[in-house]
PDB file of C-alpha atoms and ligand atoms in Angstrom:
ATOM      1  CA  MET I   1      -0.015  -0.019   0.025  1.00 47.00           C
ATOM      2  CA  ALA I   2       1.375   3.426  -0.849  1.00 47.00           C
ATOM      3  CA  THR I   3       2.032   5.488   2.262  1.00 49.00           C
ATOM      4  CA  SER I   4       0.106   8.387   0.785  1.00 57.00           C
ATOM      5  CA  SER I   5      -3.142   6.409   0.877  1.00 71.00           C
ATOM      6  CA  LEU I   6      -3.086   5.988   4.698  1.00 85.00           C
ATOM      7  CA  PRO I   7      -5.530   8.321   6.376  1.00 87.00           C
ATOM      8  CA  GLU I   8      -4.161  11.120   8.572  1.00 93.00           C
ATOM      9  CA  LEU I   9      -5.328  11.121  12.196  1.00 96.00           C
ATOM     10  CA  PRO I  10      -7.693  14.085  12.709  1.00 95.00           C
ATOM     11  CA  GLY I  11      -6.220  16.472  15.231  1.00 95.00           C
ATOM     12  CA  LEU I  12      -2.729  15.042  14.954  1.00 96.00           C
ATOM     13  CA  PRO I  13      -1.295  16.554  11.773  1.00 93.00           C
ATOM     14  CA  GLY I  14       1.398  14.530  10.096  1.00 92.00           C
ATOM     15  CA  LEU I  15       0.444  11.212  11.753  1.00 96.00           C
ATOM     16  CA  GLN I  16      -0.990   8.600   9.440  1.00 95.00           C
ATOM     17  CA  THR I  17      -2.947   5.652  10.728  1.00 93.00           C
ATOM     18  CA  ARG I  18      -1.072   2.351  10.621  1.00 94.00           C
ATOM     19  CA  ASN I  19      -2.382  -0.509  12.729  1.00 97.00           C
ATOM     20  CA  ILE I  20      -5.472  -0.724  14.863  1.00 98.00           C
ATOM     21  CA  TYR I  21      -4.747  -2.715  17.996  1.00 98.00           C
ATOM     22  CA  CYS I  22      -7.473  -3.495  20.511  1.00 97.00           C
ATOM     23  CA  ILE I  23      -7.740  -4.858  24.004  1.00 95.00           C
ATOM     24  CA  GLY I  24     -10.780  -6.880  25.157  1.00 91.00           C
ATOM     25  CA  ARG I  25     -12.263  -7.346  28.603  1.00 90.00           C
ATOM     26  CA  ASN I  26     -10.384  -4.411  30.115  1.00 93.00           C
ATOM     27  CA  TYR I  27     -13.123  -3.302  32.527  1.00 92.00           C
ATOM     28  CA  ASP I  28     -14.220  -6.058  34.896  1.00 87.00           C
ATOM     29  CA  ALA I  29     -17.898  -5.039  34.939  1.00 84.00           C
ATOM     30  CA  HIS I  30     -17.964  -5.396  31.113  1.00 81.00           C
ATOM     31  CA  ALA I  31     -16.236  -8.798  31.199  1.00 78.00           C
ATOM     32  CA  ARG I  32     -18.822  -9.945  33.713  1.00 83.00           C
ATOM     33  CA  GLU I  33     -21.859  -8.649  31.731  1.00 84.00           C
ATOM     34  CA  LEU I  34     -20.810 -10.983  28.849  1.00 83.00           C
ATOM     35  CA  ASN I  35     -20.011 -13.880  31.285  1.00 84.00           C
ATOM     36  CA  ASN I  36     -16.314 -13.684  30.462  1.00 84.00           C
ATOM     37  CA  PRO I  37     -13.542 -14.115  33.023  1.00 82.00           C
ATOM     38  CA  VAL I  38     -11.504 -11.053  33.924  1.00 79.00           C
ATOM     39  CA  PRO I  39      -8.143 -11.746  32.220  1.00 81.00           C
ATOM     40  CA  ASP I  40      -4.826 -11.958  34.033  1.00 86.00           C
ATOM     41  CA  ARG I  41      -3.055 -10.565  30.940  1.00 88.00           C
ATOM     42  CA  PRO I  42      -4.378  -8.261  28.208  1.00 90.00           C
ATOM     43  CA  VAL I  43      -6.616  -9.905  25.568  1.00 90.00           C
ATOM     44  CA  LEU I  44      -5.374  -8.480  22.242  1.00 94.00           C
ATOM     45  CA  PHE I  45      -6.852  -8.451  18.797  1.00 95.00           C
ATOM     46  CA  ILE I  46      -6.598  -6.198  15.757  1.00 96.00           C
ATOM     47  CA  LYS I  47      -8.999  -4.533  13.373  1.00 97.00           C
ATOM     48  CA  PRO I  48      -7.913  -4.102   9.756  1.00 97.00           C
ATOM     49  CA  LEU I  49      -7.489  -0.567   8.260  1.00 95.00           C
ATOM     50  CA  ALA I  50     -10.499  -1.417   6.078  1.00 95.00           C
ATOM     51  CA  SER I  51     -12.654  -1.088   9.221  1.00 97.00           C
ATOM     52  CA  LEU I  52     -11.432   2.405  10.084  1.00 97.00           C
ATOM     53  CA  SER I  53     -13.841   5.275   9.678  1.00 96.00           C
ATOM     54  CA  PHE I  54     -13.647   8.956  10.604  1.00 95.00           C
ATOM     55  CA  ASP I  55     -16.842   9.642   8.660  1.00 94.00           C
ATOM     56  CA  GLY I  56     -19.293   8.869  11.447  1.00 97.00           C
ATOM     57  CA  VAL I  57     -21.376   6.231   9.604  1.00 98.00           C
ATOM     58  CA  ILE I  58     -21.549   2.610  10.663  1.00 98.00           C
ATOM     59  CA  LEU I  59     -22.739   0.354   7.805  1.00 98.00           C
ATOM     60  CA  LEU I  60     -24.574  -2.765   8.927  1.00 97.00           C
ATOM     61  CA  PRO I  61     -24.694  -5.693   6.542  1.00 96.00           C
ATOM     62  CA  PRO I  62     -27.956  -7.744   6.590  1.00 95.00           C
ATOM     63  CA  PHE I  63     -26.238 -10.958   7.757  1.00 95.00           C
ATOM     64  CA  ILE I  64     -25.509  -9.553  11.239  1.00 95.00           C
ATOM     65  CA  SER I  65     -28.302 -10.156  13.762  1.00 95.00           C
ATOM     66  CA  GLU I  66     -26.783  -8.579  16.843  1.00 96.00           C
ATOM     67  CA  PRO I  67     -24.488  -5.620  16.110  1.00 96.00           C
ATOM     68  CA  HIS I  68     -23.170  -4.043  19.350  1.00 97.00           C
ATOM     69  CA  TYR I  69     -21.516  -0.748  20.219  1.00 97.00           C
ATOM     70  CA  GLU I  70     -18.486  -0.619  22.525  1.00 97.00           C
ATOM     71  CA  THR I  71     -17.346   2.931  23.451  1.00 98.00           C
ATOM     72  CA  GLU I  72     -13.624   3.152  24.153  1.00 98.00           C
ATOM     73  CA  LEU I  73     -10.772   5.503  24.832  1.00 98.00           C
ATOM     74  CA  VAL I  74      -8.450   5.350  21.780  1.00 98.00           C
ATOM     75  CA  VAL I  75      -4.733   6.014  22.173  1.00 98.00           C
ATOM     76  CA  ALA I  76      -2.696   7.260  19.190  1.00 98.00           C
ATOM     77  CA  ILE I  77       0.969   6.264  19.275  1.00 98.00           C
ATOM     78  CA  GLY I  78       3.405   9.002  18.306  1.00 98.00           C
ATOM     79  CA  LYS I  79       6.809   7.382  18.770  1.00 98.00           C
ATOM     80  CA  LYS I  80       8.242   4.097  17.588  1.00 98.00           C
ATOM     81  CA  GLY I  81       9.120   1.525  20.256  1.00 98.00           C
ATOM     82  CA  LYS I  82       9.718  -2.109  21.149  1.00 98.00           C
ATOM     83  CA  ASN I  83       9.851  -3.536  24.655  1.00 98.00           C
ATOM     84  CA  ILE I  84       8.727  -0.198  25.997  1.00 98.00           C
ATOM     85  CA  LYS I  85       9.009   0.116  29.718  1.00 98.00           C
ATOM     86  CA  GLU I  86       5.834   1.043  31.652  1.00 97.00           C
ATOM     87  CA  GLU I  87       7.452   4.158  33.072  1.00 97.00           C
ATOM     88  CA  GLU I  88       8.276   5.368  29.547  1.00 98.00           C
ATOM     89  CA  ALA I  89       5.114   4.213  27.848  1.00 98.00           C
ATOM     90  CA  LEU I  90       3.226   7.502  28.018  1.00 98.00           C
ATOM     91  CA  ASN I  91       6.078   9.272  26.257  1.00 98.00           C
ATOM     92  CA  HIS I  92       5.095   7.162  23.220  1.00 98.00           C
ATOM     93  CA  VAL I  93       1.524   8.588  23.156  1.00 98.00           C
ATOM     94  CA  ALA I  94       0.702  11.347  20.683  1.00 98.00           C
ATOM     95  CA  GLY I  95      -2.916  11.844  21.570  1.00 97.00           C
ATOM     96  CA  TYR I  96      -6.189  10.559  22.898  1.00 97.00           C
ATOM     97  CA  GLY I  97      -9.591  10.176  21.239  1.00 97.00           C
ATOM     98  CA  LEU I  98     -12.761   8.166  21.347  1.00 98.00           C
ATOM     99  CA  GLY I  99     -13.819   5.179  19.336  1.00 98.00           C
ATOM    100  CA  ILE I 100     -16.713   2.798  18.801  1.00 98.00           C
ATOM    101  CA  ASP I 101     -15.524  -0.763  18.484  1.00 98.00           C
ATOM    102  CA  VAL I 102     -18.468  -2.166  16.571  1.00 98.00           C
ATOM    103  CA  THR I 103     -18.876  -5.849  17.208  1.00 97.00           C
ATOM    104  CA  ALA I 104     -21.146  -8.421  15.560  1.00 96.00           C
ATOM    105  CA  ARG I 105     -21.946 -10.139  18.847  1.00 94.00           C
ATOM    106  CA  ASP I 106     -23.813 -13.020  17.173  1.00 94.00           C
ATOM    107  CA  ILE I 107     -20.813 -13.801  14.949  1.00 95.00           C
ATOM    108  CA  GLN I 108     -18.347 -13.334  17.829  1.00 94.00           C
ATOM    109  CA  HIS I 109     -20.356 -15.805  19.919  1.00 92.00           C
ATOM    110  CA  GLU I 110     -20.066 -18.447  17.145  1.00 94.00           C
ATOM    111  CA  LEU I 111     -16.357 -17.755  16.652  1.00 94.00           C
ATOM    112  CA  LYS I 112     -15.676 -18.025  20.368  1.00 91.00           C
ATOM    113  CA  LYS I 113     -17.443 -21.384  20.517  1.00 93.00           C
ATOM    114  CA  ALA I 114     -15.329 -22.640  17.621  1.00 94.00           C
ATOM    115  CA  SER I 115     -12.102 -21.128  19.074  1.00 93.00           C
ATOM    116  CA  HIS I 116     -11.682 -19.115  15.918  1.00 93.00           C
ATOM    117  CA  PRO I 117     -10.230 -15.587  15.572  1.00 91.00           C
ATOM    118  CA  TRP I 118     -12.655 -12.630  16.103  1.00 91.00           C
ATOM    119  CA  PHE I 119     -11.901 -11.049  12.747  1.00 94.00           C
ATOM    120  CA  LEU I 120     -15.337 -11.423  11.187  1.00 93.00           C
ATOM    121  CA  ALA I 121     -17.025 -10.113  14.298  1.00 95.00           C
ATOM    122  CA  LYS I 122     -14.759  -7.059  14.620  1.00 96.00           C
ATOM    123  CA  GLY I 123     -13.155  -6.239  11.275  1.00 97.00           C
ATOM    124  CA  LEU I 124     -15.867  -5.278   8.817  1.00 97.00           C
ATOM    125  CA  ASP I 125     -15.917  -1.950   6.904  1.00 97.00           C
ATOM    126  CA  THR I 126     -16.753   0.957   9.258  1.00 97.00           C
ATOM    127  CA  PHE I 127     -16.444  -1.163  12.399  1.00 98.00           C
ATOM    128  CA  ALA I 128     -13.719   1.034  13.865  1.00 98.00           C
ATOM    129  CA  GLN I 129     -15.251   4.465  14.352  1.00 98.00           C
ATOM    130  CA  VAL I 130     -12.716   7.033  15.562  1.00 98.00           C
ATOM    131  CA  SER I 131     -13.042  10.666  16.641  1.00 97.00           C
ATOM    132  CA  SER I 132     -10.614  13.527  16.320  1.00 97.00           C
ATOM    133  CA  PHE I 133      -7.722  13.407  18.787  1.00 97.00           C
ATOM    134  CA  ILE I 134      -6.395  15.798  21.352  1.00 96.00           C
ATOM    135  CA  ALA I 135      -2.663  16.001  21.985  1.00 96.00           C
ATOM    136  CA  ALA I 136      -1.342  13.868  24.835  1.00 96.00           C
ATOM    137  CA  ASP I 137       0.086  16.864  26.666  1.00 94.00           C
ATOM    138  CA  ALA I 138      -3.441  18.204  27.145  1.00 94.00           C
ATOM    139  CA  VAL I 139      -4.287  15.204  29.316  1.00 94.00           C
ATOM    140  CA  ASP I 140      -2.621  15.154  32.743  1.00 93.00           C
ATOM    141  CA  ASP I 141      -3.522  11.558  33.582  1.00 96.00           C
ATOM    142  CA  PRO I 142      -4.921   9.068  31.098  1.00 96.00           C
ATOM    143  CA  GLN I 143      -6.227   7.027  34.023  1.00 97.00           C
ATOM    144  CA  ASN I 144      -8.490   9.863  34.995  1.00 96.00           C
ATOM    145  CA  ILE I 145     -10.609  10.276  31.835  1.00 96.00           C
ATOM    146  CA  ILE I 146     -14.361  10.052  31.924  1.00 96.00           C
ATOM    147  CA  PHE I 147     -16.279   9.243  28.704  1.00 97.00           C
ATOM    148  CA  THR I 148     -19.961   8.789  28.001  1.00 97.00           C
ATOM    149  CA  MET I 149     -22.095   7.523  25.170  1.00 97.00           C
ATOM    150  CA  ASN I 150     -25.719   8.366  24.479  1.00 97.00           C
ATOM    151  CA  LEU I 151     -27.723   6.228  22.069  1.00 98.00           C
ATOM    152  CA  ASN I 152     -30.615   8.188  20.563  1.00 98.00           C
ATOM    153  CA  GLY I 153     -30.277  10.652  23.409  1.00 97.00           C
ATOM    154  CA  LYS I 154     -30.278   8.068  26.196  1.00 98.00           C
ATOM    155  CA  ARG I 155     -27.146   7.437  28.316  1.00 97.00           C
ATOM    156  CA  LYS I 156     -25.908   3.888  27.708  1.00 97.00           C
ATOM    157  CA  GLN I 157     -22.260   3.894  28.759  1.00 97.00           C
ATOM    158  CA  THR I 158     -20.146   5.811  31.229  1.00 97.00           C
ATOM    159  CA  GLY I 159     -16.455   4.923  31.343  1.00 96.00           C
ATOM    160  CA  ASN I 160     -13.863   5.946  33.847  1.00 96.00           C
ATOM    161  CA  THR I 161     -10.395   4.964  32.817  1.00 97.00           C
ATOM    162  CA  SER I 162      -9.448   4.606  36.489  1.00 96.00           C
ATOM    163  CA  LYS I 163     -11.386   1.329  36.336  1.00 95.00           C
ATOM    164  CA  MET I 164      -9.293  -0.279  33.556  1.00 96.00           C
ATOM    165  CA  VAL I 165      -7.958  -3.702  34.432  1.00 94.00           C
ATOM    166  CA  PHE I 166      -4.741  -2.839  32.496  1.00 96.00           C
ATOM    167  CA  SER I 167      -3.717   0.839  32.417  1.00 97.00           C
ATOM    168  CA  VAL I 168      -2.710   2.604  29.192  1.00 98.00           C
ATOM    169  CA  LYS I 169       0.957   2.276  30.070  1.00 97.00           C
ATOM    170  CA  GLU I 170       0.586  -1.397  30.960  1.00 96.00           C
ATOM    171  CA  GLN I 171      -1.163  -2.029  27.616  1.00 97.00           C
ATOM    172  CA  ILE I 172       1.574  -0.233  25.668  1.00 97.00           C
ATOM    173  CA  ALA I 173       4.369  -2.136  27.517  1.00 97.00           C
ATOM    174  CA  TRP I 174       2.625  -5.436  27.001  1.00 96.00           C
ATOM    175  CA  LEU I 175       1.809  -4.968  23.320  1.00 97.00           C
ATOM    176  CA  SER I 176       5.275  -3.745  22.521  1.00 97.00           C
ATOM    177  CA  ARG I 177       6.727  -7.013  23.811  1.00 96.00           C
ATOM    178  CA  PHE I 178       5.302  -8.592  20.669  1.00 97.00           C
ATOM    179  CA  VAL I 179       5.202  -5.888  17.967  1.00 98.00           C
ATOM    180  CA  THR I 180       7.124  -2.741  17.287  1.00 98.00           C
ATOM    181  CA  LEU I 181       4.711   0.110  17.835  1.00 98.00           C
ATOM    182  CA  GLN I 182       4.804   2.756  15.145  1.00 97.00           C
ATOM    183  CA  PRO I 183       3.770   6.393  14.962  1.00 97.00           C
ATOM    184  CA  GLY I 184       0.110   6.398  13.898  1.00 97.00           C
ATOM    185  CA  ASP I 185      -0.743   3.078  15.468  1.00 98.00           C
ATOM    186  CA  LEU I 186      -4.064   3.167  17.313  1.00 98.00           C
ATOM    187  CA  LEU I 187      -4.993   1.320  20.488  1.00 98.00           C
ATOM    188  CA  PHE I 188      -8.617   0.737  21.435  1.00 98.00           C
ATOM    189  CA  THR I 189      -8.328   0.343  25.206  1.00 97.00           C
ATOM    190  CA  GLY I 190     -11.531  -1.648  25.980  1.00 96.00           C
ATOM    191  CA  THR I 191     -15.123  -0.847  26.792  1.00 96.00           C
ATOM    192  CA  PRO I 192     -16.863  -0.334  30.057  1.00 95.00           C
ATOM    193  CA  GLU I 193     -20.153  -2.053  30.861  1.00 94.00           C
ATOM    194  CA  GLY I 194     -23.381  -1.126  29.157  1.00 95.00           C
ATOM    195  CA  VAL I 195     -22.731  -2.520  25.675  1.00 95.00           C
ATOM    196  CA  GLY I 196     -25.836  -3.165  23.619  1.00 96.00           C
ATOM    197  CA  SER I 197     -27.498  -3.509  20.222  1.00 97.00           C
ATOM    198  CA  LEU I 198     -27.521  -1.176  17.263  1.00 97.00           C
ATOM    199  CA  LYS I 199     -29.990  -0.784  14.406  1.00 96.00           C
ATOM    200  CA  GLY I 200     -30.348   1.280  11.338  1.00 97.00           C
ATOM    201  CA  GLY I 201     -31.197   4.915  12.131  1.00 98.00           C
ATOM    202  CA  ASP I 202     -29.528   4.936  15.541  1.00 98.00           C
ATOM    203  CA  ILE I 203     -27.426   7.955  16.521  1.00 98.00           C
ATOM    204  CA  LEU I 204     -24.511   7.488  18.908  1.00 98.00           C
ATOM    205  CA  GLN I 205     -22.980  10.556  20.659  1.00 97.00           C
ATOM    206  CA  ALA I 206     -19.830  10.078  22.699  1.00 98.00           C
ATOM    207  CA  GLU I 207     -17.965  12.671  24.787  1.00 97.00           C
ATOM    208  CA  MET I 208     -14.793  12.632  26.781  1.00 96.00           C
ATOM    209  CA  THR I 209     -13.554  14.789  29.661  1.00 91.00           C
ATOM    210  CA  PRO I 210     -10.984  16.303  29.786  1.00 79.00           C
ATOM    211  CA  GLY I 211     -10.325  17.220  26.208  1.00 76.00           C
ATOM    212  CA  GLU I 212     -13.791  18.047  24.953  1.00 84.00           C
ATOM    213  CA  VAL I 213     -13.511  15.272  22.389  1.00 94.00           C
ATOM    214  CA  THR I 214     -16.835  14.300  20.797  1.00 96.00           C
ATOM    215  CA  LEU I 215     -17.802  11.591  18.370  1.00 97.00           C
ATOM    216  CA  GLU I 216     -21.150  11.395  16.576  1.00 98.00           C
ATOM    217  CA  VAL I 217     -22.009   8.335  14.556  1.00 98.00           C
ATOM    218  CA  ARG I 218     -25.078   7.320  12.554  1.00 98.00           C
ATOM    219  CA  VAL I 219     -26.025   3.706  11.825  1.00 98.00           C
ATOM    220  CA  LYS I 220     -27.152   2.705   8.362  1.00 98.00           C
ATOM    221  CA  ASN I 221     -28.365  -0.657   7.133  1.00 97.00           C
ATOM    222  CA  ILE I 222     -26.862  -1.909   3.904  1.00 94.00           C
ATOM    223  CA  ILE I 223     -29.720  -3.258   1.864  1.00 80.00           C
TER     224      ILE I 223
HETATM  225 ZN1   ZN R 301     -13.857  -3.392  22.325  1.00 89.74          ZN
END
């Protein structure tokens, strides 16, 4: 792929999106609501670049019966690193934003039963909705961020990053044991409890404090 075709991260000029890493089950109340154990090490997966959208439209194919929203803090990496130490991890962060990790829960359930990868539940076009970012130096403590998501005007999720099972710096240190993190890599840091179903016509509005980051997303059925 030509470098020029990679989308630039809104709010972080000069940084182009590379990989989209995600952590699952990173808030214990969410792990419990789906009857999953709280992990003793981060559960990692990726979304392909094809799933990335800054356009605010989720496209739902007709073969998905239970599409879910997961509202998450998204970390943008700004500095390359491998085997990053926890105490240095935040120096590798360029900015913070919000994301919706769209998940076909029905497909994920089947994949989990078969011990197959989650790709088809997580990786479809538009399934990684991402907001604009604020620079990392505008956030004093990434473990003290509050974010909310209203679905059609009704509060569905409230996240407080102080409740993460693995902190942002722990996630960066762990992930960088296995892969070299690159400027422009994104990290979806997990969803708090309150996940639920989406349908065509829904409007999702997410907000984050501090930073005044907002994300508004519409849901459209693909006929
Ligand atoms: Zn997620």
